[in-house]
Amino acid sequence: MVILADFTCTPWAGEAGRLVATGASAMPLAGEAVAAGFPSPADEYLEKPLDLNAYVAPRPEATFFVRVSGDSMVGAGIHHDDILVVDRAQSPAPGNIVIALLDGEFTVKRLVRTKDGLALAPENAEFKTIQVTPETDFEVWGVVRHVVHRV
Amino acid sequence: MPKSYALIDCNNFYASCERAFRPELRKRPVVVLSNNDGCIIARSNEAKDLGVPMGKPYFKCRNMLERNGVAVFSSNYALYGDLSARVMRVLTRFCPEVEIYSIDEAFCDLTGVPGGAEAFGRRLRATVFRWTGIPVSVGIAPTKTLAKLANRFAKKQPRCRGVFDLSASPDPDRVLKWTEVGDVWGIGPRHARRLRKLGVNNALEFRGLKRDWVKKRMTIAGLHTLLELRGWPCFDFADGPVDKKTIVSSRSFGHPVTRLDHLLEAAAQYTTRAAEKLRRQNAVTSNILVFLQTNTFKLGEPQHSGTRSVPLPVATSHTPTLIRAACAAMESIFKDGYSYKKCGVMLSGLEPEHSRWLSLLALPPAHRPDHKPLMQAVDSCNSRWGRDTVSFAASGTRRSWKMKREMMSPRYTTVWDEILRVTVE
């Protein structure tokens, strides 16, 4: 789980390999420090700017954004009005936070294994864990990979 | 090795798009209306079973739809176009060669895929559904025409579970016999009527006709269809009978193309050609999709393929409008550092220009020569001060706008304010 700051950070010229959030005015990032002046010796070292999209959504065709209402997942860093980055290509496993379909309705919970099988656990003491029984109409719609939280 | 073509076709595509974010609609009949809520243009299987006819004006069957609890949607090309682009991207990720044929169909070359074509097709189908939420059917055969036919069989026969490989079938002739002659790819309603009069009712009977006879009466196109039914490929990738609901204009480049400005030129040129075809049919389009891909056969070279769909605020056949949309899409999918082999555009959501609804306040069609100066003025306003600075009365008399909003689903994948909201209580 990675909690991301706002997408609209200014470009940050850090050392190569460091996460740099780039907005609309993405700048190419030089791999090594270079002196100013023309002709630019930086051309030799030009690398692609770090792409936040590629980082949070390596499979864009399977990635969907979902907005959260409510606070049953605050313990996992998921707040009201946050945007979840959901990957439908990842197979769900116990421990994952998932968007689940429960009797035809969407919900966000942590998928956990219990002695009776699977359950959907909230991350807020005020809410109850939902046990998935064979009678439950249950399906995992996608796995939550990141939270976009405005600070 | 004989070729193995697969036709991947999304099941009731527009209805499936509406269901992808509304799981409670999975069991309910769903229909989608054309622009401005004119006619029914898409139906789920449940709606088909109710006898809801295709193309029927909405106001004529509104009561019947309400009585039967049918979920009715205005067309949401932002959503359909994006989900189509996702399906196509999944296909290009897993198949060596993909030809986008229409908004909801693509041919894939499955020759020599590991594990055999049918098993591969099943994996592909499961992956597309898992990743995008869109159910597809897969038809596999040695020619494109037979792949189309196999696809229909896969779709209509529940025991196929969505995938049918005609070349592995113990009795392919029975499948041909099951296919009505008018449902064969490339045989239009006019020829189908003539053939039925002569006692040729299904694909098997058509396949048995003499070559010369078919060529004389149905020209070379009919002969190609005949040979394809016999298993002799006549249509390679990127050719074959045209689809009436969409217009695709694409080509492979003679040399690998690496520069964005060249690709923009190509996109503009293909758009111009597609718009010409559109006007020749007296039609307008609601959506333009742009795609590009590198040569996936060149192993070891970096690969990139992109698809981007742009819904148009007002259905149009105005070339400059279409070109602007196409170029913006091309810029957004282009990545530097790759050698591109192919690009193209596809227009979808076609409707006849003159039966467009909302003719009350609509301006005359944009492309007429005497309205060119106006069009140009509008376009330059919009390009200087931003999209929709000047727009057409056709995009909203109050009544239809309200009606349209009432039944329009959110643009779940393209507008931040409209993404799916999940309540966690």
XYZ file of C-alpha atoms in Angstrom:
576
model
C 0.000 0.000 0.000
C 1.428 3.318 -1.053
C -0.210 6.544 -0.078
C 0.380 9.108 -2.729
C 0.315 12.817 -2.359
C -1.441 15.042 -4.829
C -0.686 14.294 -8.474
C 0.013 17.928 -9.261
C 3.427 18.209 -7.619
C 5.980 20.312 -9.424
C 8.638 18.402 -11.336
C 11.458 17.472 -9.039
C 14.892 16.969 -10.444
C 16.176 14.285 -8.128
C 18.817 11.669 -8.725
C 17.868 8.957 -11.170
C 15.703 6.248 -9.715
C 13.967 8.480 -7.224
C 10.221 8.869 -7.491
C 9.391 12.166 -9.089
C 5.822 13.239 -9.505
C 5.340 15.125 -12.699
C 2.394 17.283 -13.593
C 1.363 18.519 -17.011
C 4.669 20.314 -17.435
C 6.735 17.140 -17.180
C 10.416 17.815 -17.690
C 12.948 15.351 -19.001
C 15.170 14.291 -16.176
C 18.916 14.186 -16.594
C 20.578 11.112 -15.211
C 23.590 13.042 -13.958
C 24.226 16.569 -12.848
C 25.021 18.791 -15.818
C 26.328 22.300 -16.271
C 24.151 24.959 -17.843
C 24.946 26.460 -21.259
C 24.649 25.633 -24.963
C 25.022 23.286 -26.733
C 23.584 21.133 -24.022
C 25.831 18.296 -22.974
C 22.766 16.917 -21.191
C 21.464 15.392 -24.398
C 23.851 12.532 -23.883
C 22.258 11.752 -20.563
C 18.614 12.383 -21.314
C 16.354 9.848 -19.702
C 12.598 9.506 -19.690
C 10.882 11.421 -16.901
C 9.457 9.191 -14.212
C 5.881 8.490 -15.051
C 3.508 8.284 -12.119
C 0.914 6.602 -14.317
C 3.326 3.802 -15.185
C 4.147 3.453 -11.488
C 0.615 3.183 -10.111
C -1.007 1.631 -13.190
C 1.423 -0.617 -15.059
C -1.589 -2.256 -16.743
C -3.738 0.726 -17.716
C -6.294 -1.392 -19.568
C -7.137 -3.183 -16.318
C -6.888 -0.177 -14.008
C -9.981 1.651 -12.796
C -10.418 4.563 -10.421
C -13.029 4.428 -7.697
C -14.004 7.096 -5.184
C -14.672 6.145 -1.566
C -17.549 7.277 0.619
C -17.436 6.502 4.325
C -14.796 5.708 6.918
C -14.811 1.985 7.633
C -11.305 1.682 6.144
C -9.511 4.600 7.832
C -7.146 2.184 9.574
C -5.786 1.241 6.142
C -5.276 4.877 5.197
C -8.453 5.029 3.124
C -10.463 8.148 3.926
C -13.750 9.555 2.778
C -13.460 10.967 -0.778
C -10.104 9.318 -1.488
C -9.547 7.800 -4.919
C -8.610 4.136 -5.081
C -6.490 2.770 -7.914
C -7.989 -0.636 -8.627
C -6.201 -3.310 -10.646
C -8.539 -5.907 -12.104
C -5.639 -7.879 -13.559
C -4.264 -8.906 -10.170
C -5.668 -12.091 -8.690
C -6.981 -11.403 -5.202
C -5.311 -13.058 -2.215
C -6.037 -12.932 1.514
C -4.507 -9.766 2.919
C -5.382 -7.674 -0.119
C -7.753 -4.760 0.119
C -10.420 -5.443 -2.471
C -13.434 -3.938 -4.136
C -15.956 -6.696 -3.555
C -19.430 -7.296 -4.854
C -21.662 -8.376 -2.015
C -25.226 -9.244 -3.036
C -24.898 -6.953 -6.047
C -23.432 -4.008 -4.103
C -19.883 -2.671 -4.142
C -17.851 -2.438 -0.963
C -14.190 -1.965 0.014
C -12.748 -4.266 2.656
C -9.676 -6.294 3.482
C -9.973 -9.866 2.310
C -8.998 -12.185 5.191
C -8.890 -15.905 5.739
C -10.767 -17.172 8.794
C -11.272 -20.671 10.134
C -14.663 -20.677 8.359
C -13.279 -19.565 5.018
C -13.079 -16.005 3.716
C -14.251 -12.796 5.327
C -14.308 -9.099 4.546
C -12.751 -7.110 7.367
C -13.132 -3.360 7.957
C -10.226 -1.351 9.344
C -12.235 0.571 11.893
C -13.263 -0.858 15.274
C -16.774 0.527 14.876
C -17.580 -1.846 12.043
C -18.084 -5.584 11.947
C -16.334 -8.214 9.865
C -18.530 -9.831 7.236
C -18.161 -13.596 6.958
C -18.495 -14.911 3.412
C -20.681 -18.032 3.468
C -21.431 -20.334 0.550
C -24.841 -18.650 0.375
C -23.340 -15.161 0.017
C -23.477 -13.676 -3.464
C -19.824 -12.666 -3.400
C -17.256 -11.698 -5.986
C -14.006 -9.759 -6.007
C -14.301 -6.987 -8.593
C -10.725 -5.753 -8.315
C -7.710 -5.400 -6.028
C -6.932 -1.974 -4.537
C -3.293 -1.146 -5.237
C -2.946 2.516 -4.250
C -4.806 5.298 -2.515
C -4.746 8.839 -3.822
C -5.256 11.029 -0.803
C -5.283 14.800 -0.975
C -3.408 16.328 1.947
C 1.116 -24.304 -41.292
C -2.521 -23.352 -41.988
C -3.524 -19.988 -40.618
C -5.625 -19.727 -37.523
C -7.749 -16.602 -37.349
C -9.792 -15.662 -34.320
C -12.617 -13.170 -34.314
C -13.084 -11.669 -30.854
C -16.500 -10.038 -30.550
C -17.827 -8.266 -27.464
C -21.245 -9.580 -26.450
C -23.974 -6.898 -26.725
C -21.189 -4.400 -26.309
C -22.987 -1.185 -25.313
C -25.279 -3.033 -22.900
C -22.256 -4.828 -21.400
C -20.499 -1.472 -20.901
C -23.481 -0.189 -18.943
C -23.430 -3.312 -16.803
C -19.702 -3.224 -16.057
C -20.245 -0.621 -13.332
C -23.816 -1.580 -12.422
C -23.662 -5.248 -11.405
C -27.258 -5.179 -10.211
C -28.232 -4.876 -13.893
C -26.652 -8.213 -14.817
C -29.971 -10.027 -14.747
C -32.122 -7.137 -15.943
C -32.864 -6.318 -19.583
C -30.846 -3.312 -20.787
C -31.257 -1.137 -23.871
C -29.217 1.804 -25.159
C -30.637 4.649 -27.236
C -29.021 6.559 -30.087
C -27.873 10.178 -29.708
C -30.558 12.380 -28.189
C -32.546 9.342 -27.187
C -33.953 8.670 -30.643
C -34.017 4.943 -31.307
C -32.936 1.712 -29.679
C -29.419 0.886 -30.890
C -28.360 -1.875 -28.496
C -30.070 -4.586 -26.491
C -28.977 -7.097 -23.903
C -30.021 -10.718 -24.470
C -32.846 -10.306 -21.966
C -34.150 -7.307 -23.936
C -33.930 -9.323 -27.166
C -35.909 -12.114 -25.503
C -38.628 -9.607 -24.598
C -38.957 -8.878 -28.307
C -37.656 -5.299 -28.097
C -36.872 -4.479 -31.739
C -33.624 -2.927 -32.924
C -33.909 0.568 -34.352
C -37.373 1.233 -32.962
C -38.036 4.845 -31.927
C -37.897 5.140 -28.162
C -41.164 7.043 -27.761
C -43.033 4.210 -29.455
C -41.932 1.537 -27.004
C -41.362 3.573 -23.869
C -44.405 2.170 -22.047
C -43.579 -1.381 -22.974
C -40.003 -0.962 -21.693
C -41.215 0.516 -18.403
C -43.738 -2.257 -17.896
C -41.017 -4.858 -18.292
C -38.505 -3.163 -16.028
C -35.994 -2.552 -18.796
C -33.053 -0.331 -17.835
C -32.804 2.370 -20.518
C -29.619 4.351 -21.172
C -28.706 7.263 -23.399
C -25.636 6.440 -25.438
C -22.447 7.145 -23.505
C -19.691 7.056 -26.111
C -17.102 8.264 -23.607
C -17.635 5.039 -21.691
C -18.038 2.715 -24.692
C -15.015 4.135 -26.476
C -12.794 3.796 -23.428
C -13.874 0.235 -22.680
C -13.418 -0.677 -26.346
C -9.887 0.733 -26.249
C -9.204 -1.336 -23.104
C -10.428 -4.549 -24.732
C -8.287 -3.872 -27.808
C -5.240 -3.187 -25.635
C -5.656 -6.451 -23.763
C -5.830 -8.256 -27.114
C -2.699 -6.531 -28.446
C -0.907 -7.380 -25.222
C -1.458 -11.117 -25.637
C -1.779 -11.723 -29.397
C 1.000 -11.392 -31.943
C -1.187 -9.568 -34.454
C -4.485 -7.773 -33.970
C -6.706 -6.024 -36.465
C -9.315 -3.728 -34.953
C -12.360 -4.302 -37.110
C -15.050 -2.308 -35.351
C -15.714 -0.813 -31.933
C -16.509 -4.250 -30.540
C -14.707 -6.707 -32.845
C -11.100 -7.588 -33.629
C -9.358 -10.280 -35.642
C -6.349 -11.907 -34.012
C -3.805 -14.167 -35.646
C -3.560 -17.252 -33.436
C -1.389 -19.286 -35.792
C 1.004 -21.422 -33.767
C 0.088 -20.041 -30.341
C 1.268 -22.174 -27.424
C -1.263 -24.714 -26.152
C -3.421 -24.597 -29.273
C -5.837 -21.988 -30.560
C -8.885 -23.059 -28.582
C -7.171 -23.134 -25.193
C -5.521 -19.820 -26.027
C -8.905 -18.372 -27.014
C -10.386 -19.447 -23.698
C -7.559 -17.829 -21.773
C -7.952 -14.678 -23.843
C -11.690 -14.560 -23.197
C -11.252 -15.028 -19.438
C -8.546 -12.359 -19.335
C -10.557 -9.765 -21.262
C -13.515 -10.337 -18.946
C -11.408 -10.275 -15.798
C -9.463 -7.137 -16.768
C -12.197 -5.041 -18.363
C -15.512 -6.524 -17.262
C -16.585 -7.037 -20.880
C -17.734 -10.530 -21.964
C -16.520 -11.587 -25.409
C -17.044 -14.512 -27.767
C -14.195 -16.093 -29.691
C -14.556 -17.828 -33.065
C -11.537 -19.610 -34.519
C -11.109 -20.884 -38.097
C -8.646 -21.019 -41.011
C -10.213 -17.988 -42.765
C -11.700 -14.726 -41.557
C -15.146 -15.496 -42.998
C -15.216 -18.845 -41.207
C -13.953 -17.192 -38.015
C -16.939 -14.830 -38.175
C -19.234 -17.803 -38.596
C -17.564 -19.694 -35.755
C -17.994 -16.649 -33.568
C -21.756 -16.524 -34.148
C -21.922 -20.201 -33.245
C -19.895 -19.614 -30.073
C -22.229 -16.789 -29.105
C -25.534 -18.533 -29.777
C -24.703 -22.011 -28.502
C -24.395 -22.010 -24.711
C -22.475 -25.294 -24.726
C -19.555 -23.568 -26.468
C -19.087 -21.393 -23.370
C -18.058 -18.464 -25.528
C -15.343 -20.114 -27.603
C -15.639 -22.244 -30.715
C -12.842 -23.572 -32.908
C -14.289 -24.613 -36.250
C -11.077 -26.302 -37.386
C -11.251 -28.627 -34.361
C -14.947 -29.375 -34.867
C -15.838 -33.013 -35.659
C -18.636 -31.854 -37.960
C -17.947 -28.394 -39.400
C -20.582 -28.886 -42.109
C -23.309 -28.977 -39.495
C -22.223 -25.552 -38.288
C -22.367 -24.213 -41.836
C -25.802 -25.708 -42.275
C -26.915 -24.016 -39.061
C -25.807 -20.600 -40.414
C -28.390 -18.787 -42.520
C -27.075 -17.485 -45.811
C -27.830 -13.866 -44.880
C -25.668 -14.212 -41.768
C -22.544 -15.053 -43.763
C -19.993 -12.229 -43.635
C -20.085 -10.387 -46.928
C -23.475 -11.582 -48.137
C -25.756 -8.573 -47.962
C -29.548 -8.633 -47.582
C -30.072 -8.160 -51.332
C -27.968 -11.150 -52.324
C -29.399 -13.180 -49.445
C -32.940 -12.596 -50.748
C -31.946 -13.657 -54.253
C -30.146 -16.741 -52.988
C -33.067 -17.834 -50.837
C -35.366 -17.535 -53.841
C -33.068 -19.987 -55.597
C -33.275 -22.372 -52.648
C -29.901 -21.496 -51.149
C -30.772 -21.024 -47.497
C -27.656 -21.649 -45.487
C -23.879 -21.344 -45.638
C -23.441 -25.015 -46.513
C -25.707 -24.748 -49.558
C -23.929 -21.558 -50.604
C -20.535 -23.241 -50.264
C -21.715 -25.944 -52.684
C -22.421 -23.471 -55.503
C -20.213 -23.377 -58.585
C -17.408 -20.833 -58.623
C -18.282 -19.374 -62.013
C -21.943 -19.047 -61.134
C -21.154 -17.114 -57.965
C -18.591 -14.938 -59.698
C -21.011 -14.018 -62.463
C -23.876 -13.102 -60.156
C -22.070 -11.788 -57.094
C -18.845 -10.435 -58.610
C -15.394 -11.100 -57.273
C -16.462 -10.213 -53.725
C -18.956 -13.068 -53.711
C -16.340 -15.429 -55.080
C -13.968 -14.484 -52.265
C -16.675 -15.235 -49.730
C -17.254 -18.619 -51.384
C -13.570 -19.524 -51.326
C -13.206 -18.374 -47.733
C -16.081 -20.687 -46.780
C -14.151 -23.491 -48.442
C -11.188 -22.689 -46.224
C -9.032 -20.814 -48.734
C -7.988 -17.503 -47.246
C -8.749 -14.555 -49.544
C -8.893 -11.828 -46.916
C -5.649 -11.037 -45.216
C -5.341 -8.801 -42.209
C -6.958 -5.415 -42.797
C -9.238 -6.477 -45.606
C -12.568 -8.119 -46.057
C -16.176 -6.933 -46.363
C -16.903 -3.584 -44.750
C -18.757 -3.218 -41.522
C -21.796 -0.980 -41.828
C -21.793 0.387 -38.305
C -18.226 1.599 -38.227
C -15.636 2.948 -40.622
C -12.017 1.954 -40.195
C -9.212 3.609 -42.080
C -5.762 2.266 -41.342
C -2.604 1.105 -43.058
C 0.753 -0.385 -42.335
C 3.619 1.931 -43.122
C 6.148 1.163 -45.835
C 8.960 2.101 -43.445
C 8.941 2.145 -39.672
C 7.772 5.546 -38.451
C 9.341 7.067 -35.347
C 8.266 10.711 -35.402
C 5.121 12.160 -33.911
C 4.644 14.729 -36.687
C 4.566 11.938 -39.271
C 2.037 9.988 -37.245
C -0.112 13.107 -36.862
C -0.026 13.525 -40.622
C -1.029 9.920 -41.087
C -3.829 10.213 -38.529
C -5.121 13.340 -40.266
C -4.981 11.654 -43.636
C -6.831 8.533 -42.475
C -9.396 10.719 -40.728
C -9.956 12.668 -43.924
C -10.520 9.443 -45.808
C -12.857 8.052 -43.178
C -14.833 11.326 -43.071
C -15.217 11.211 -46.837
C -16.643 7.703 -46.586
C -18.900 8.883 -43.807
C -20.347 11.716 -45.878
C -20.744 9.433 -48.859
C -23.047 7.326 -46.654
C -24.829 10.521 -45.510
C -23.949 9.605 -41.978
C -22.505 11.287 -38.939
C -20.319 9.791 -36.219
C -20.382 10.089 -32.437
C -16.975 8.684 -31.669
C -13.500 8.501 -33.161
C -10.901 5.986 -32.033
C -7.200 6.211 -32.900
C -4.695 3.388 -32.604
C -1.042 2.800 -33.323
C 1.286 -0.137 -32.936
C 4.866 -1.232 -33.406
C 5.822 -4.344 -35.322
C 5.143 -7.134 -32.833
C 6.930 -9.629 -35.043
C 10.277 -7.921 -34.592
C 11.471 -9.728 -31.532
C 13.916 -7.855 -29.386
C 12.626 -4.454 -30.439
C 10.823 -2.381 -27.846
C 7.064 -2.699 -28.303
C 4.300 -0.217 -27.725
C 0.732 -0.083 -28.836
C -1.873 2.445 -27.922
C -5.560 3.018 -28.421
C -7.492 6.121 -27.526
C -11.098 6.901 -28.137
C -12.615 10.383 -28.239
C -16.369 10.865 -27.926
C -17.668 13.818 -29.916
C -20.024 16.242 -28.178
C -22.193 16.413 -31.293
C -22.333 13.687 -33.925
C -20.624 15.071 -37.002
C -19.055 14.429 -40.373
C -17.060 17.658 -40.305
C -13.514 16.770 -41.232
C -11.675 19.467 -39.233
C -13.519 18.501 -36.055
C -12.629 14.879 -36.579
C -9.015 15.643 -37.401
C -8.573 17.725 -34.283
C -9.949 14.917 -32.131
C -7.792 12.335 -33.919
C -4.601 14.342 -33.567
C -5.178 15.021 -29.876
C -5.715 11.305 -29.350
C -2.623 10.431 -31.361
C -0.486 12.839 -29.328
C -1.669 11.240 -26.121
C -0.894 7.659 -27.151
C 2.379 8.375 -28.946
C 5.523 7.409 -27.078
C 8.934 8.521 -28.195
C 11.627 5.966 -28.972
C 9.584 3.320 -30.765
C 9.374 2.312 -34.424
C 5.745 2.253 -35.427
C 4.413 -0.072 -38.073
C 0.770 0.819 -38.282
C -1.796 3.373 -37.253
C -5.399 4.078 -38.042
C -8.676 5.628 -37.048
C -12.130 4.192 -36.543
C -15.414 6.043 -36.558
C -18.218 4.428 -34.603
C -21.690 5.239 -33.409
C -22.694 6.066 -36.972
C -26.162 7.354 -37.631
C -27.900 8.687 -40.701
C -27.436 12.406 -41.030
C -31.009 13.204 -41.945
C -32.777 11.093 -39.409
C -30.757 12.644 -36.640
C -33.075 13.501 -33.818
C -33.406 17.049 -32.613
C -33.710 18.477 -36.076
C -35.922 21.236 -34.680
C -33.121 23.597 -33.773
C -30.212 21.801 -35.380
C -28.033 23.761 -37.735
C -27.741 22.371 -41.239
C -25.028 19.743 -41.638
C -21.636 21.190 -41.029
C -19.966 20.003 -44.175
C -22.177 21.715 -46.752
C -20.108 24.104 -48.826
C -22.290 27.130 -48.098
C -21.741 26.644 -44.366
C -18.011 26.280 -44.560
C -17.283 29.891 -43.524
C -19.466 29.472 -40.454
C -17.808 26.160 -39.619
C -14.412 27.735 -39.995
C -15.367 30.645 -37.755
C -16.683 28.275 -35.117
C -13.603 26.106 -35.306
C -11.184 28.966 -34.971
C -13.115 30.332 -31.982
C -12.996 26.961 -30.328
C -9.363 26.346 -31.089
C -8.373 29.778 -29.746
C -10.501 29.916 -26.616
C -11.019 26.253 -25.901
C -13.431 23.527 -26.796
C -17.129 24.325 -26.740
C -16.631 28.094 -26.539
C -19.038 28.152 -29.436
C -21.249 25.136 -29.787
C -24.333 24.152 -31.649
C -27.910 24.533 -30.641
C -28.181 20.911 -31.693
C -26.317 19.841 -28.568
C -29.046 21.047 -26.303
C -32.525 22.254 -26.491
C -33.487 22.205 -22.854
C -35.906 19.326 -23.046
C -33.690 16.850 -24.801
C -30.727 17.838 -22.706
C -32.639 17.027 -19.552
C -33.886 13.803 -21.051
C -30.396 12.890 -22.095
C -28.946 13.511 -18.648
C -31.645 11.501 -17.011
C -30.665 8.283 -18.725
C -26.956 8.877 -19.314
C -24.735 6.715 -17.149
C -21.665 8.351 -15.566
C -18.492 8.504 -17.650
C -16.832 6.116 -15.190
C -13.459 5.950 -16.901
C -12.879 9.378 -18.410
C -14.150 12.089 -16.010
C -12.887 12.363 -12.414
C -16.183 13.692 -11.091
C -18.070 10.742 -12.506
C -15.981 7.755 -11.413
C -17.611 4.896 -9.554
C -18.407 5.745 -5.931
C -18.256 2.988 -3.346
C -19.747 3.422 0.092
C -17.838 1.653 2.865
C -20.078 1.321 5.875
